PDB file of N, CA and C and ligand atoms in Angstrom:
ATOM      1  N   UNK A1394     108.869  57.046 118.232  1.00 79.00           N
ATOM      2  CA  UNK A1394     109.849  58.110 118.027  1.00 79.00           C
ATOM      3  C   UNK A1394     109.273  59.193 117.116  1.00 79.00           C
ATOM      4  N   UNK A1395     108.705  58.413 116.040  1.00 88.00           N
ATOM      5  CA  UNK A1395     108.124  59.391 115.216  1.00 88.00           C
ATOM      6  C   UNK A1395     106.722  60.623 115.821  1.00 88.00           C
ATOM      7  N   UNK A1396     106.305  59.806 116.635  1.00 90.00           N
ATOM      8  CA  UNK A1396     104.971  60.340 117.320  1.00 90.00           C
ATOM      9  C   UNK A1396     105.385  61.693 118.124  1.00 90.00           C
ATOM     10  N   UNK A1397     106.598  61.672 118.814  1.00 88.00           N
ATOM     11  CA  UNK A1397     107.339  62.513 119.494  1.00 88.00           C
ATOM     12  C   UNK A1397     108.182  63.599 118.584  1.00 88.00           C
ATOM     13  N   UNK A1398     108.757  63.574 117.953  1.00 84.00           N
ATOM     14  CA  UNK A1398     109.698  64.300 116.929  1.00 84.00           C
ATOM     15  C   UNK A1398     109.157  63.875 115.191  1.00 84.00           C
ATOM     16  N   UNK A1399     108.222  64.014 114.446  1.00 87.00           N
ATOM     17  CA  UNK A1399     107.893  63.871 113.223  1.00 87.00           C
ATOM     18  C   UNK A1399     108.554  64.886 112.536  1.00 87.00           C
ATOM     19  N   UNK A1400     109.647  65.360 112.565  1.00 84.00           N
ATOM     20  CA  UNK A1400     110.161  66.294 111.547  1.00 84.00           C
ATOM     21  C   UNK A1400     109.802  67.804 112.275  1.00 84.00           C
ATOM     22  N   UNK A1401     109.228  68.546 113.112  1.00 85.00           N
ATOM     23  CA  UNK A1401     108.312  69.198 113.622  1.00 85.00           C
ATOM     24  C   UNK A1401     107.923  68.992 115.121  1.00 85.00           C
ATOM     25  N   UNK A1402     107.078  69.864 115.161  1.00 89.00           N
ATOM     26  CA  UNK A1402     106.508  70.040 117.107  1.00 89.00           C
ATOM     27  C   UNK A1402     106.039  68.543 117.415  1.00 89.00           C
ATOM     28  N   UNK A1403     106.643  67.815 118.439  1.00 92.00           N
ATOM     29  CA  UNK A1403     105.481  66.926 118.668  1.00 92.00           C
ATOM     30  C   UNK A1403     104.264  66.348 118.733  1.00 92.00           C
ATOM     31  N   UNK A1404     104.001  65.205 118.016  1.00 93.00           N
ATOM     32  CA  UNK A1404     102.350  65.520 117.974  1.00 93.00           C
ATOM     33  C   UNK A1404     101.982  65.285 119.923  1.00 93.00           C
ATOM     34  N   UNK A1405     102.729  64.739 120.513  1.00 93.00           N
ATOM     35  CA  UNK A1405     102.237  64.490 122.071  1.00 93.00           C
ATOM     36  C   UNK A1405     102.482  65.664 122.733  1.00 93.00           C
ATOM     37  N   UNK A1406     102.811  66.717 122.333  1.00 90.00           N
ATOM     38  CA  UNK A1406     103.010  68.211 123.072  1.00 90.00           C
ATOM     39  C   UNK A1406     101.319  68.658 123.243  1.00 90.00           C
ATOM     40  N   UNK A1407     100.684  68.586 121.901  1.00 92.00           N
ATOM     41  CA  UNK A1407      99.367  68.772 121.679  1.00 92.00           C
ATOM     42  C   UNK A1407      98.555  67.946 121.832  1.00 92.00           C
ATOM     43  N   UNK A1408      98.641  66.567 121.259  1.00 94.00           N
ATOM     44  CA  UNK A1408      97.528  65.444 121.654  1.00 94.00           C
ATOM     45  C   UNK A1408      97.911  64.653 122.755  1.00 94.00           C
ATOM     46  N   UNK A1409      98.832  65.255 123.507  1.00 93.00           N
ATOM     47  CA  UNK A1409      99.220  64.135 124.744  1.00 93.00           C
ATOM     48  C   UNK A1409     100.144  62.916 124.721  1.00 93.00           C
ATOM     49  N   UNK A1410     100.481  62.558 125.518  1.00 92.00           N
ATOM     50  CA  UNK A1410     100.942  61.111 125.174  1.00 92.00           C
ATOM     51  C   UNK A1410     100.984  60.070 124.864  1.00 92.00           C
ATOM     52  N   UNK A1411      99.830  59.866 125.292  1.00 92.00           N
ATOM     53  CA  UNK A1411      99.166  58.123 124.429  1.00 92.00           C
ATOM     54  C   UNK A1411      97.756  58.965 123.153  1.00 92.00           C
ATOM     55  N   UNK A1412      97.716  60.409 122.775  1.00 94.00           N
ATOM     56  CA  UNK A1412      96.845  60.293 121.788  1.00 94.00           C
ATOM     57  C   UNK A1412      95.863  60.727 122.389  1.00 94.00           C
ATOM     58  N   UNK A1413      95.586  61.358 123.781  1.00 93.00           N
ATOM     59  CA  UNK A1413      93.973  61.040 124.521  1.00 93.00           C
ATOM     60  C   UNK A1413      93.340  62.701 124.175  1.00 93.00           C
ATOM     61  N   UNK A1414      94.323  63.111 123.785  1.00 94.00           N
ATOM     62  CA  UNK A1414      93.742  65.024 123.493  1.00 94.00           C
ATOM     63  C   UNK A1414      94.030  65.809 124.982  1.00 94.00           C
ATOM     64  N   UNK A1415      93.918  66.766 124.846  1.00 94.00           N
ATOM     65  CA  UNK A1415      94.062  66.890 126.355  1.00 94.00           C
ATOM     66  C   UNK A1415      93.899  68.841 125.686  1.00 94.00           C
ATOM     67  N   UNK A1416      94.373  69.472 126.778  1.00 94.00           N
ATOM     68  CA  UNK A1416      93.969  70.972 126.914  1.00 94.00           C
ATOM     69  C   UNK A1416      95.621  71.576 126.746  1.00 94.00           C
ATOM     70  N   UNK A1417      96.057  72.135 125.641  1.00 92.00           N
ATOM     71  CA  UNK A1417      96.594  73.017 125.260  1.00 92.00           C
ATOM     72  C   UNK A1417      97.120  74.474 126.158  1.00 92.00           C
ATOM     73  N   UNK A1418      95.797  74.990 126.118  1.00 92.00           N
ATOM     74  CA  UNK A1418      96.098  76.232 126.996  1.00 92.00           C
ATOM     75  C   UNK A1418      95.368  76.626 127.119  1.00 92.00           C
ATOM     76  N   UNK A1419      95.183  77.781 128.204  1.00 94.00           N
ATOM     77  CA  UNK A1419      93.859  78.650 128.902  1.00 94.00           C
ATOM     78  C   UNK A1419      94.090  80.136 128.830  1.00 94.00           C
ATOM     79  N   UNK A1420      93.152  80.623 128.926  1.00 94.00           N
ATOM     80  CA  UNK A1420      92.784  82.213 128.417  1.00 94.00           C
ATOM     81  C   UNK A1420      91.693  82.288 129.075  1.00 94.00           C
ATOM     82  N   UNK A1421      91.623  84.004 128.776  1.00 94.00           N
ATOM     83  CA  UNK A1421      90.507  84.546 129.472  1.00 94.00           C
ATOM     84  C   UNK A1421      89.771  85.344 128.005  1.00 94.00           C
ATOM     85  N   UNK A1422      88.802  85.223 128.190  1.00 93.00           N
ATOM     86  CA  UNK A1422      88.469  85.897 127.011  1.00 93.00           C
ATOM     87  C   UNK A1422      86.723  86.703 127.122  1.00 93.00           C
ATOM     88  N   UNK A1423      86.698  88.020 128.199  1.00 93.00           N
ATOM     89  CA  UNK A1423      85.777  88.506 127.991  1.00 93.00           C
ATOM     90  C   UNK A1423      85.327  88.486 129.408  1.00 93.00           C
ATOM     91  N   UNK A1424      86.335  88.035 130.352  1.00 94.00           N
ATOM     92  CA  UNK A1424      86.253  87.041 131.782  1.00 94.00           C
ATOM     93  C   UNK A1424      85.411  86.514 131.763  1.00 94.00           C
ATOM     94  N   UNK A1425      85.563  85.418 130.823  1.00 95.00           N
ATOM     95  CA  UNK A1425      85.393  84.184 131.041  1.00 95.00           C
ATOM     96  C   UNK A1425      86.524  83.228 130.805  1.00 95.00           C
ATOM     97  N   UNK A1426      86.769  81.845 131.321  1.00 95.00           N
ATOM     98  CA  UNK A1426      87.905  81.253 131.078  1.00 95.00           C
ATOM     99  C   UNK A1426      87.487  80.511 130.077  1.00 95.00           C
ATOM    100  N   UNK A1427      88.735  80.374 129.214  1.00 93.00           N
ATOM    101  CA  UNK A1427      88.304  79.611 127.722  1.00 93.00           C
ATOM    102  C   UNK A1427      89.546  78.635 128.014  1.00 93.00           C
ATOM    103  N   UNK A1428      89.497  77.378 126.996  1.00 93.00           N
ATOM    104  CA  UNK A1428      90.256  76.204 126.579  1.00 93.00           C
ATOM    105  C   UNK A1428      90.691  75.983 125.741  1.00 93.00           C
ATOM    106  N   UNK A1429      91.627  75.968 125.390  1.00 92.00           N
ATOM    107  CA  UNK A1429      92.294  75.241 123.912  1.00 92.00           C
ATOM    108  C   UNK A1429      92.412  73.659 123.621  1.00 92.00           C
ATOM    109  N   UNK A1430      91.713  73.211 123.370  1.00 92.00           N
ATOM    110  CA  UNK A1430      92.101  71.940 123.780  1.00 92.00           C
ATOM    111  C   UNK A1430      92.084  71.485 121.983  1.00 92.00           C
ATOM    112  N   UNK A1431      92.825  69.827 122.383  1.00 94.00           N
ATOM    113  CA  UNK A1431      92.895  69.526 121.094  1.00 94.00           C
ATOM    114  C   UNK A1431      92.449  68.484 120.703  1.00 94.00           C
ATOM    115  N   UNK A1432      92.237  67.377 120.214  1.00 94.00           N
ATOM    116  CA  UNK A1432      91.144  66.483 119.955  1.00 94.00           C
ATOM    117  C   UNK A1432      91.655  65.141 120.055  1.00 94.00           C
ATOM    118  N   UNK A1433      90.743  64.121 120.736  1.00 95.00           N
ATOM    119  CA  UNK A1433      91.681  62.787 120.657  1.00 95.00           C
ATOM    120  C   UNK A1433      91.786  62.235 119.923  1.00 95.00           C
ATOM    121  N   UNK A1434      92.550  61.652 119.136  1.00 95.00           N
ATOM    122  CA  UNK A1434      93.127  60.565 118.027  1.00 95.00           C
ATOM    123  C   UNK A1434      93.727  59.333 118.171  1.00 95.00           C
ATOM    124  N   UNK A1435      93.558  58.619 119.003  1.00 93.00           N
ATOM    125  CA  UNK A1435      93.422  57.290 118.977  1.00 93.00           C
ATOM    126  C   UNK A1435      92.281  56.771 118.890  1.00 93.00           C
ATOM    127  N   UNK A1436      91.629  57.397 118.849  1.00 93.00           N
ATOM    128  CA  UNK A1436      90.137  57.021 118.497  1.00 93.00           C
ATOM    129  C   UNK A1436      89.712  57.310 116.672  1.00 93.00           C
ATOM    130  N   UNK A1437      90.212  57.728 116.229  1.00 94.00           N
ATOM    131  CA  UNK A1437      89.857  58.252 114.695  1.00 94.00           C
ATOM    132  C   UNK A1437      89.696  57.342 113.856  1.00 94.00           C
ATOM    133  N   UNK A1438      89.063  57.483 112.880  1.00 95.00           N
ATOM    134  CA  UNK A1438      89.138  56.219 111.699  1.00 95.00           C
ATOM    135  C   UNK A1438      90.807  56.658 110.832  1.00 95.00           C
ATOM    136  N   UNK A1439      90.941  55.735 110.245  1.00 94.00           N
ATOM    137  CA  UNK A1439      91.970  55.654 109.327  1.00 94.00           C
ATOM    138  C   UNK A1439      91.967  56.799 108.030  1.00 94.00           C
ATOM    139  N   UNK A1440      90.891  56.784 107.846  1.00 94.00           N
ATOM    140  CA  UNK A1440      90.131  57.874 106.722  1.00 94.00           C
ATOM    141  C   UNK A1440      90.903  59.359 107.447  1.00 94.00           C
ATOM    142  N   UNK A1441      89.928  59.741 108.507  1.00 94.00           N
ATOM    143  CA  UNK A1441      90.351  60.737 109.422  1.00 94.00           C
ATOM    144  C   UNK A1441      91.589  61.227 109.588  1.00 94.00           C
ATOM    145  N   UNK A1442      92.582  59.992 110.130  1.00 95.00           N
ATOM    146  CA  UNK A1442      93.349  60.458 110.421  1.00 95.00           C
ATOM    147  C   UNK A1442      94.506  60.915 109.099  1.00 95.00           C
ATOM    148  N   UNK A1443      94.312  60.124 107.923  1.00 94.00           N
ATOM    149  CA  UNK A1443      94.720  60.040 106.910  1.00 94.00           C
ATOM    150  C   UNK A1443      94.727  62.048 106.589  1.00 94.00           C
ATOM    151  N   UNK A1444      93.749  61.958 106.448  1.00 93.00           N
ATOM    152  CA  UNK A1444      92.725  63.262 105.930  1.00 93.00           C
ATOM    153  C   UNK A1444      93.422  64.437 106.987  1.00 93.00           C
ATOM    154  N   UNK A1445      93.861  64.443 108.384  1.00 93.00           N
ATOM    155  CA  UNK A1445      93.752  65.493 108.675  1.00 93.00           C
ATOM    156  C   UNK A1445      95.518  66.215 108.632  1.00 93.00           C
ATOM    157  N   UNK A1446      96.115  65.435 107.437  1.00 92.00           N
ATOM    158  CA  UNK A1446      97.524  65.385 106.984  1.00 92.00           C
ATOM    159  C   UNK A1446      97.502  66.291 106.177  1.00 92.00           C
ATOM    160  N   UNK A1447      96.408  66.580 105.245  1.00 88.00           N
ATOM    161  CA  UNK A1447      95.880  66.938 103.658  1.00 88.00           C
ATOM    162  C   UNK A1447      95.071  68.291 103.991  1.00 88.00           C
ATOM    163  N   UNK A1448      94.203  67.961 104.852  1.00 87.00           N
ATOM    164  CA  UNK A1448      93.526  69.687 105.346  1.00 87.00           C
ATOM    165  C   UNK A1448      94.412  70.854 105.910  1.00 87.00           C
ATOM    166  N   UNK A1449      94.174  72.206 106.051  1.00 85.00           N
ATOM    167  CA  UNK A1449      94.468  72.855 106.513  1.00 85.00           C
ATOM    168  C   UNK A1449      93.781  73.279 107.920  1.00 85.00           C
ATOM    169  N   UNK A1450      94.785  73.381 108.676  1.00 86.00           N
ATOM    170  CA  UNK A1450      94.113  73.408 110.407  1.00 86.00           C
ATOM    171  C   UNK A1450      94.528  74.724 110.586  1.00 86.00           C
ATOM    172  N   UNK A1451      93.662  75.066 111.853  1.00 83.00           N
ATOM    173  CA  UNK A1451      93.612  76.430 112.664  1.00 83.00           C
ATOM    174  C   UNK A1451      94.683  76.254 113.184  1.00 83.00           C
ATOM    175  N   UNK A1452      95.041  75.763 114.055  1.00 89.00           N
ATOM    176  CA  UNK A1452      96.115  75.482 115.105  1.00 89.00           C
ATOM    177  C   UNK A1452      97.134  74.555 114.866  1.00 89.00           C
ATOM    178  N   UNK A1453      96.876  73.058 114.519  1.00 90.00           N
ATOM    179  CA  UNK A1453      98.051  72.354 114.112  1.00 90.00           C
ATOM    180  C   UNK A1453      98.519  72.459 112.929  1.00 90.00           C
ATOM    181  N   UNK A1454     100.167  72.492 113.253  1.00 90.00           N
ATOM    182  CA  UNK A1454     101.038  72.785 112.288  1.00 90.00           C
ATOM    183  C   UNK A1454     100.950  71.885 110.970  1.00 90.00           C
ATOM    184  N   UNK A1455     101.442  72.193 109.924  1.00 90.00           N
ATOM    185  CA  UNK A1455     101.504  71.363 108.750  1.00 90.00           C
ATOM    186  C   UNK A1455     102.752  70.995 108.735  1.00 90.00           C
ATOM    187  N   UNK A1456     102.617  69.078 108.581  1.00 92.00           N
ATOM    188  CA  UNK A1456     103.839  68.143 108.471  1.00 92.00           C
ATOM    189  C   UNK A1456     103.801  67.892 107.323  1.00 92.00           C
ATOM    190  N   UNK A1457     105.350  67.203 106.666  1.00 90.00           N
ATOM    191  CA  UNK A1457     105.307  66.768 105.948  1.00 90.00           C
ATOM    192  C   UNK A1457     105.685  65.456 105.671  1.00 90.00           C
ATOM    193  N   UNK A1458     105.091  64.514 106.142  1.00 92.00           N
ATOM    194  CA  UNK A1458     105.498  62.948 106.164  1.00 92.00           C
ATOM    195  C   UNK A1458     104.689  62.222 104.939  1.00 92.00           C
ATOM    196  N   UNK A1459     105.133  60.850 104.603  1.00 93.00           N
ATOM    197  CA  UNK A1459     105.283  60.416 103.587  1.00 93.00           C
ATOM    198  C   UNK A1459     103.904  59.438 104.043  1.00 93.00           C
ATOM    199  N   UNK A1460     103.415  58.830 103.293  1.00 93.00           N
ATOM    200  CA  UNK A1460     102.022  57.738 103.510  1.00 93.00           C
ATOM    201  C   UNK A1460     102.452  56.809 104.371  1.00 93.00           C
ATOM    202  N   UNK A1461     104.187  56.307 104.655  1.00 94.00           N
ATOM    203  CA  UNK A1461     104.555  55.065 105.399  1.00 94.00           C
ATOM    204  C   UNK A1461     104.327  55.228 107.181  1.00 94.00           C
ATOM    205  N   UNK A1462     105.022  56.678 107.214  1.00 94.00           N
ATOM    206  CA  UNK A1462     105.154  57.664 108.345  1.00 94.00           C
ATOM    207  C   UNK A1462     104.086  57.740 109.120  1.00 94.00           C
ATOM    208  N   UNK A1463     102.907  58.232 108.347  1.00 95.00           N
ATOM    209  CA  UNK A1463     101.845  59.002 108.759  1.00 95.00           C
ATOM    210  C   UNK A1463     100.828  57.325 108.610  1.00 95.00           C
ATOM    211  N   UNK A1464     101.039  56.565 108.337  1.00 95.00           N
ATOM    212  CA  UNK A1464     100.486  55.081 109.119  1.00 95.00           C
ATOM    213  C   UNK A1464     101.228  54.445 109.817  1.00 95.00           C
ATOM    214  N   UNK A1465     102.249  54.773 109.909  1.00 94.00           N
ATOM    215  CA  UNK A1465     103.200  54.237 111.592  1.00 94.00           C
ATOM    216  C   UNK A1465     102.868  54.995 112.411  1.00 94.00           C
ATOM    217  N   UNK A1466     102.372  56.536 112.446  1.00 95.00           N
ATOM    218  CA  UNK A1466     102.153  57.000 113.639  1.00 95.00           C
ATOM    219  C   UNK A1466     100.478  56.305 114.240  1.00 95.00           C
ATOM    220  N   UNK A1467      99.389  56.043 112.881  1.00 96.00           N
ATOM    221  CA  UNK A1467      98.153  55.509 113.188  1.00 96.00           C
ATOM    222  C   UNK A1467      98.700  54.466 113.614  1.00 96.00           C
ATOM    223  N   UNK A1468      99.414  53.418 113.183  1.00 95.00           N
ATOM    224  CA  UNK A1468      99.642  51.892 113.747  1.00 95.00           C
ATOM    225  C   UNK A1468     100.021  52.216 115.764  1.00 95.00           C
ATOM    226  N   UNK A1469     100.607  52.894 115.796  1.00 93.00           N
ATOM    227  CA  UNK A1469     101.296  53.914 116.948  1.00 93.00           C
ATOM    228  C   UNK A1469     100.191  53.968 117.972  1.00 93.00           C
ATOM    229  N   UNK A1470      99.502  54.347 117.145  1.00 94.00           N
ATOM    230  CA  UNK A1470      98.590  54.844 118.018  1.00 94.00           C
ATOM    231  C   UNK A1470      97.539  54.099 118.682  1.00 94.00           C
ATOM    232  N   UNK A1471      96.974  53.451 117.768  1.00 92.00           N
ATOM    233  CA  UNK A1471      96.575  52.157 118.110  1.00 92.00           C
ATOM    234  C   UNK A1471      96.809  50.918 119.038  1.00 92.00           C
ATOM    235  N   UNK A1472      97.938  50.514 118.562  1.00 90.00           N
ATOM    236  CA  UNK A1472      98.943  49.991 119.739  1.00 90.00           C
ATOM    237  C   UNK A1472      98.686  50.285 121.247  1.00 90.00           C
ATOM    238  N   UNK A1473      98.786  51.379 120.896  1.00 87.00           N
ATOM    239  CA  UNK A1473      98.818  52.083 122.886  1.00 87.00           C
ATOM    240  C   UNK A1473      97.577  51.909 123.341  1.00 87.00           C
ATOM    241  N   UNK A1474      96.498  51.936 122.401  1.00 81.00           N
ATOM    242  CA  UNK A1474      95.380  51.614 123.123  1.00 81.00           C
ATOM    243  C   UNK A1474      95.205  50.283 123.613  1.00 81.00           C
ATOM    244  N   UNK A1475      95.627  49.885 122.834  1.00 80.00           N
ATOM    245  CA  UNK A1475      95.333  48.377 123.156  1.00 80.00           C
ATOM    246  C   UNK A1475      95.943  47.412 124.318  1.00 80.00           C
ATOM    247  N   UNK A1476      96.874  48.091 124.491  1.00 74.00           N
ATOM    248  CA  UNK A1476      98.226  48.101 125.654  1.00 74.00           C
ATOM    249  C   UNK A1476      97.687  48.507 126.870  1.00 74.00           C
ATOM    250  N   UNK A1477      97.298  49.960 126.345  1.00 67.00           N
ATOM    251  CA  UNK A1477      95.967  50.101 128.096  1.00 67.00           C
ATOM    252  C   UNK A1477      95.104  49.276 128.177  1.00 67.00           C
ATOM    253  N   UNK A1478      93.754  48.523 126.969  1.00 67.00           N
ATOM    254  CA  UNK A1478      93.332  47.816 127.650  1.00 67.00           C
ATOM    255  C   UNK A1478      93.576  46.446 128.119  1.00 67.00           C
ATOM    256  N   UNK A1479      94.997  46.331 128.044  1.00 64.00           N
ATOM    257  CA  UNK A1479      95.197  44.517 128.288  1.00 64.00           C
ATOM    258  C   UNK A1479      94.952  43.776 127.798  1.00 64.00           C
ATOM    259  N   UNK A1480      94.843  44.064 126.039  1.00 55.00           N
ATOM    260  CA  UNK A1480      95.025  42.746 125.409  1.00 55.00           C
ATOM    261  C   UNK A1480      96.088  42.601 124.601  1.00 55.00           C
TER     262      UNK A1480
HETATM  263  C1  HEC B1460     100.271  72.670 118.064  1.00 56.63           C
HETATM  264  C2  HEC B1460      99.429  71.583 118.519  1.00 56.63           C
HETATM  265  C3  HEC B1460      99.299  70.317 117.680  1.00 56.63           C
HETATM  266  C4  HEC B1460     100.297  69.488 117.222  1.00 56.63           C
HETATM  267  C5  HEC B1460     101.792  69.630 117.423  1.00 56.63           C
HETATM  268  C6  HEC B1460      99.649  68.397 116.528  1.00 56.63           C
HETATM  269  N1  HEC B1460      98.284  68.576 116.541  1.00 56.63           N
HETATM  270 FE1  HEC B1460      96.893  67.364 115.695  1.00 56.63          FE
HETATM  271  N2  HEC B1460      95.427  68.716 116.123  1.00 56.63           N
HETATM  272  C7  HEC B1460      95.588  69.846 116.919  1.00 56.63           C
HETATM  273  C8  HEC B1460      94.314  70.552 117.016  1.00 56.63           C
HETATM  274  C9  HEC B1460      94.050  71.819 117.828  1.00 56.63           C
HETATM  275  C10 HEC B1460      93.395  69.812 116.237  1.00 56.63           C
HETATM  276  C11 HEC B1460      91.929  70.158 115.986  1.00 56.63           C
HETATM  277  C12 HEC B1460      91.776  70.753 114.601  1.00 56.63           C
HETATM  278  C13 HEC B1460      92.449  72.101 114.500  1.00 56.63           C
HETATM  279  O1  HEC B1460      91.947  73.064 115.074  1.00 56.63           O
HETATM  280  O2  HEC B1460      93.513  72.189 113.865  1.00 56.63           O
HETATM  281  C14 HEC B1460      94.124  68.654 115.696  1.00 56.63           C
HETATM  282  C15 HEC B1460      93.575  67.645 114.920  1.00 56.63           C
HETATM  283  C16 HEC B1460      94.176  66.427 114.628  1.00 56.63           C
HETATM  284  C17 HEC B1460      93.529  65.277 114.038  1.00 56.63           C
HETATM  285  C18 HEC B1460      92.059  65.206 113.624  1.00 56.63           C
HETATM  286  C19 HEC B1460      91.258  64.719 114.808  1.00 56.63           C
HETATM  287  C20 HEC B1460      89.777  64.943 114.659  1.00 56.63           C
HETATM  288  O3  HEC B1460      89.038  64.324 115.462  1.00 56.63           O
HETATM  289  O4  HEC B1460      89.356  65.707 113.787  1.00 56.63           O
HETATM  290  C21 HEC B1460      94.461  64.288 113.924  1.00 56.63           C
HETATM  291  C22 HEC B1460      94.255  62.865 113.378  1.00 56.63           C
HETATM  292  C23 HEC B1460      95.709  64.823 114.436  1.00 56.63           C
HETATM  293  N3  HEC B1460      95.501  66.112 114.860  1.00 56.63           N
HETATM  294  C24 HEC B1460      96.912  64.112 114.500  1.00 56.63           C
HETATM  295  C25 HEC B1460      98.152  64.683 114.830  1.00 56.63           C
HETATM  296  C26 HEC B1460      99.436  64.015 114.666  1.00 56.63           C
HETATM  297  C27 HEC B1460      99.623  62.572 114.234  1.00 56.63           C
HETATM  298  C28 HEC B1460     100.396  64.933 115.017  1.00 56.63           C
HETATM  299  C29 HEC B1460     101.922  64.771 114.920  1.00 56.63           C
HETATM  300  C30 HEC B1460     102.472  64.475 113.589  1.00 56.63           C
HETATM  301  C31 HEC B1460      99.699  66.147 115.441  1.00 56.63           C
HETATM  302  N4  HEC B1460      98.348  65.959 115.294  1.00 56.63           N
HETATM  303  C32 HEC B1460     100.314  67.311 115.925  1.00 56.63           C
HETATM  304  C33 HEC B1460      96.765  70.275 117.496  1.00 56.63           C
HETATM  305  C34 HEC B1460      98.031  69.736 117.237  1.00 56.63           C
END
């Protein structure tokens, strides 16, 4: 629930649904076609993902969730992987 509605834009609007990153949006820029894409995070270390709560980003918005939150969405995330691979 949290992964979907954290107070803010979804994080699965931008990183997809299970976390896999995916492409944002497209432009032209100079005609050439460009990508927005955004980065996968079910793959991240704990450090990482911790960390990219605390930095300031180009594009993703700044949340404000609490240390419990923002490791239920890593536990979250995790989960799903593991779910795809069948164990
Ligand atoms: C508006 C789109 C958008 C939303 C919403 C968003 N992100 Fe992001 N996220 C990005 C982009 C783009 C990056 C790449 C760094 C940058 O440019 O900000 C990023 C980077 C990250 C990273 C670092 C990954 C890496 O490999 O460096 C993590 C972890 C992350 N997001 C988790 C989340 C979580 C969890 C949420 C929901 C609470 C969320 N994001 C919501 C767009 C978004």
């Amino acid at each position: 629930m949290l992964y979907q509605n954290p107070r803010g834009i979804g994080c699965d609007k931008c990183h997809g649904i299970k976390g896999n990153g995916k492409i944002i949006a497209k432009y032209k820029e100079k005609g050439k076609n460009k990508y927005l894409k955004s980065p996968q995070i079910n793959n991240v270390s704990k450090e990482l993902f911790f960390k990219s709560f605390t930095i300031p980003h180009k594009i993703m918005p700044k949340y404000f969730l609490t240390y419990g939150e923002i490791n239920t969405l890593y536990q979250y995330l995790q989960n799903l992987k593991k779910i795809k691979k069948g164990k």
